[in-house]
Amino acid sequence: MNRLEFLQKLQDSLSGEIPPESVRENLRYYNSYIRDEKQKGREEEEILEELGDPRLIARTIIDTTPGAGNGGFQNYRGGFGYGDMDGYEAESGGYSEETGDSQGEPRTSIHYYDLNKWYWKLLGIVVAVGLLMLVFAIFTGILTILIPILPMLVIVMAIMWIFGG
């Protein structure tokens, strides 16, 4: 992953989850941090490896931003000048190497659901109870078939054991 891919993933993860000005501020911070570290002589790959996954960074930013994480903010699509970010395209609202994706493919966006909300917990409980009921129904169905023939199976197995051994 290079700097532009890192910043694009960070932007995609933050967009809509925190206010656009916070997205812009965080993108500027990480862009300048990477650029400053490169000027100190460090390799870009080493810097990005040290920073870690941009989605985890975004999750931390979302968790520490008051009122964030509910997807209620407008998606961030740029709005500052070209001089602010190297490689930033205001028209497309994202980072690219030159004028877009090198393969010409559209950008993919990953949306993460906050499973810590009450309705997701309720859904998890309902699904778990439903699965337990299904397992119980299958088990009792098998038992209703086996119980009438179980005495015959025991007798056959006893006879086989007596005469076989």
Tab-separated table of C-alpha atoms in Angstrom:
chain	number	residue	atom	x	y	z
A	1	MET	CA	0.000	0.000	0.000
A	2	ASN	CA	1.277	3.487	-0.763
A	3	ARG	CA	0.467	6.857	0.823
A	4	LEU	CA	-2.382	7.637	-1.558
A	5	GLU	CA	-4.045	4.258	-1.008
A	6	PHE	CA	-3.660	4.693	2.754
A	7	LEU	CA	-5.264	8.136	2.671
A	8	GLN	CA	-8.071	6.926	0.372
A	9	LYS	CA	-8.915	4.043	2.722
A	10	LEU	CA	-8.840	6.403	5.679
A	11	GLN	CA	-11.128	8.846	3.860
A	12	ASP	CA	-13.548	6.089	2.826
A	13	SER	CA	-13.695	4.774	6.396
A	14	LEU	CA	-14.273	8.206	7.957
A	15	SER	CA	-16.610	9.662	5.345
A	16	GLY	CA	-20.154	9.981	6.650
A	17	GLU	CA	-19.150	8.842	10.136
A	18	ILE	CA	-17.638	12.103	11.403
A	19	PRO	CA	-18.096	15.728	10.298
A	20	PRO	CA	-16.450	16.544	6.938
A	21	GLU	CA	-14.134	19.101	8.542
A	22	SER	CA	-12.835	16.384	10.879
A	23	VAL	CA	-12.246	14.082	7.906
A	24	ARG	CA	-10.317	16.862	6.182
A	25	GLU	CA	-8.305	17.596	9.332
A	26	ASN	CA	-7.342	13.938	9.838
A	27	LEU	CA	-6.396	13.469	6.177
A	28	ARG	CA	-4.175	16.548	6.332
A	29	TYR	CA	-2.569	15.334	9.549
A	30	TYR	CA	-1.706	11.855	8.222
A	31	ASN	CA	-0.613	13.210	4.845
A	32	SER	CA	1.736	15.703	6.470
A	33	TYR	CA	2.994	13.100	8.974
A	34	ILE	CA	3.892	10.679	6.171
A	35	ARG	CA	5.501	13.462	4.121
A	36	ASP	CA	7.508	14.734	7.128
A	37	GLU	CA	8.734	11.222	7.982
A	38	LYS	CA	9.784	10.669	4.357
A	39	GLN	CA	11.764	13.917	4.463
A	40	LYS	CA	13.606	12.528	7.487
A	41	GLY	CA	14.828	9.719	5.245
A	42	ARG	CA	12.430	6.931	6.186
A	43	GLU	CA	10.860	4.642	3.590
A	44	GLU	CA	7.153	5.138	2.872
A	45	GLU	CA	6.420	1.430	3.384
A	46	GLU	CA	8.052	1.522	6.827
A	47	ILE	CA	6.015	4.579	7.838
A	48	LEU	CA	2.731	3.029	6.672
A	49	GLU	CA	3.539	-0.251	8.385
A	50	GLU	CA	4.156	1.647	11.612
A	51	LEU	CA	0.834	3.494	11.286
A	52	GLY	CA	-1.079	0.264	10.692
A	53	ASP	CA	-4.440	-0.345	9.055
A	54	PRO	CA	-6.200	2.912	8.126
A	55	ARG	CA	-9.573	1.317	8.959
A	56	LEU	CA	-8.429	0.746	12.551
A	57	ILE	CA	-7.201	4.328	12.749
A	58	ALA	CA	-10.590	5.465	11.417
A	59	ARG	CA	-12.406	3.321	13.990
A	60	THR	CA	-10.376	4.973	16.765
A	61	ILE	CA	-11.118	8.445	15.385
A	62	ILE	CA	-14.838	7.626	15.119
A	63	ASP	CA	-14.913	6.209	18.647
A	64	THR	CA	-13.265	9.339	20.073
A	65	THR	CA	-15.307	11.894	18.116
A	66	PRO	CA	-18.439	13.008	20.000
A	67	GLY	CA	-21.635	12.179	18.121
A	68	ALA	CA	-19.806	10.105	15.510
A	69	GLY	CA	-20.386	6.563	14.340
A	70	ASN	CA	-24.064	6.707	13.454
A	71	GLY	CA	-23.503	7.479	9.770
A	72	GLY	CA	-25.469	10.711	10.117
A	73	PHE	CA	-22.871	13.019	8.614
A	74	GLN	CA	-22.635	14.046	5.015
A	75	ASN	CA	-20.043	12.059	3.067
A	76	TYR	CA	-16.794	13.921	2.679
A	77	ARG	CA	-15.959	14.648	-0.937
A	78	GLY	CA	-13.198	17.205	-0.786
A	79	GLY	CA	-13.571	20.938	-0.851
A	80	PHE	CA	-10.072	22.316	-0.318
A	81	GLY	CA	-7.455	23.322	-2.807
A	82	TYR	CA	-4.919	21.254	-4.662
A	83	GLY	CA	-2.082	22.720	-2.643
A	84	ASP	CA	-3.394	21.162	0.555
A	85	MET	CA	-2.756	17.565	-0.443
A	86	ASP	CA	-0.360	15.994	-2.872
A	87	GLY	CA	-2.287	13.809	-5.310
A	88	TYR	CA	-5.727	14.897	-4.154
A	89	GLU	CA	-8.418	15.297	-6.805
A	90	ALA	CA	-11.223	17.672	-5.881
A	91	GLU	CA	-13.439	16.529	-8.768
A	92	SER	CA	-13.464	12.860	-7.810
A	93	GLY	CA	-13.396	13.509	-4.077
A	94	GLY	CA	-10.541	11.150	-3.424
A	95	TYR	CA	-6.939	10.221	-3.824
A	96	SER	CA	-5.490	8.842	-7.003
A	97	GLU	CA	-2.152	8.399	-8.626
A	98	GLU	CA	-2.854	10.754	-11.538
A	99	THR	CA	-6.365	11.270	-12.875
A	100	GLY	CA	-8.142	8.300	-11.384
A	101	ASP	CA	-7.717	4.629	-10.796
A	102	SER	CA	-4.821	3.251	-12.802
A	103	GLN	CA	-7.055	0.460	-14.121
A	104	GLY	CA	-10.008	2.786	-14.695
A	105	GLU	CA	-12.128	0.855	-12.227
A	106	PRO	CA	-14.557	2.634	-9.916
A	107	ARG	CA	-13.604	3.079	-6.300
A	108	THR	CA	-15.077	0.566	-3.915
A	109	SER	CA	-16.416	1.670	-0.596
A	110	ILE	CA	-16.582	-0.553	2.450
A	111	HIS	CA	-19.200	0.280	5.044
A	112	TYR	CA	-18.684	-1.022	8.525
A	113	TYR	CA	-21.715	-1.625	10.702
A	114	ASP	CA	-21.500	-0.711	14.349
A	115	LEU	CA	-22.702	-3.950	15.930
A	116	ASN	CA	-22.631	-2.356	19.353
A	117	LYS	CA	-26.090	-0.778	18.932
A	118	TRP	CA	-29.052	-2.172	20.890
A	119	TYR	CA	-30.937	-3.360	17.804
A	120	TRP	CA	-27.968	-5.387	16.572
A	121	LYS	CA	-27.665	-6.996	19.994
A	122	LEU	CA	-31.395	-7.774	19.951
A	123	LEU	CA	-31.095	-9.260	16.463
A	124	GLY	CA	-28.159	-11.395	17.652
A	125	ILE	CA	-30.199	-12.713	20.583
A	126	VAL	CA	-33.194	-13.467	18.336
A	127	VAL	CA	-30.967	-15.304	15.834
A	128	ALA	CA	-29.261	-17.287	18.625
A	129	VAL	CA	-32.612	-18.287	20.159
A	130	GLY	CA	-33.910	-19.225	16.703
A	131	LEU	CA	-30.891	-21.425	16.047
A	132	LEU	CA	-31.248	-23.127	19.441
A	133	MET	CA	-34.922	-23.804	18.718
A	134	LEU	CA	-34.010	-25.248	15.309
A	135	VAL	CA	-31.378	-27.563	16.833
A	136	PHE	CA	-33.841	-28.627	19.533
A	137	ALA	CA	-36.548	-29.299	16.916
A	138	ILE	CA	-34.181	-31.428	14.826
A	139	PHE	CA	-32.982	-33.347	17.896
A	140	THR	CA	-36.532	-34.054	19.112
A	141	GLY	CA	-37.559	-35.038	15.576
A	142	ILE	CA	-34.762	-37.595	15.428
A	143	LEU	CA	-35.718	-38.897	18.884
A	144	THR	CA	-39.392	-39.345	17.885
A	145	ILE	CA	-38.201	-41.547	15.040
A	146	LEU	CA	-35.685	-43.523	17.129
A	147	ILE	CA	-37.728	-44.097	20.316
A	148	PRO	CA	-40.179	-46.615	18.765
A	149	ILE	CA	-37.365	-48.643	17.173
A	150	LEU	CA	-34.834	-48.185	19.993
A	151	PRO	CA	-35.863	-51.375	21.918
A	152	MET	CA	-35.498	-53.419	18.723
A	153	LEU	CA	-32.059	-51.901	18.056
A	154	VAL	CA	-30.939	-52.716	21.617
A	155	ILE	CA	-32.121	-56.328	21.290
A	156	VAL	CA	-30.413	-56.762	17.900
A	157	MET	CA	-27.178	-55.281	19.235
A	158	ALA	CA	-27.314	-57.521	22.352
A	159	ILE	CA	-27.811	-60.637	20.201
A	160	MET	CA	-24.942	-59.634	17.932
A	161	TRP	CA	-22.744	-59.057	20.970
A	162	ILE	CA	-23.626	-62.379	22.554
A	163	PHE	CA	-23.155	-64.486	19.409
A	164	GLY	CA	-20.409	-62.384	17.893
A	165	GLY	CA	-18.045	-62.325	20.837
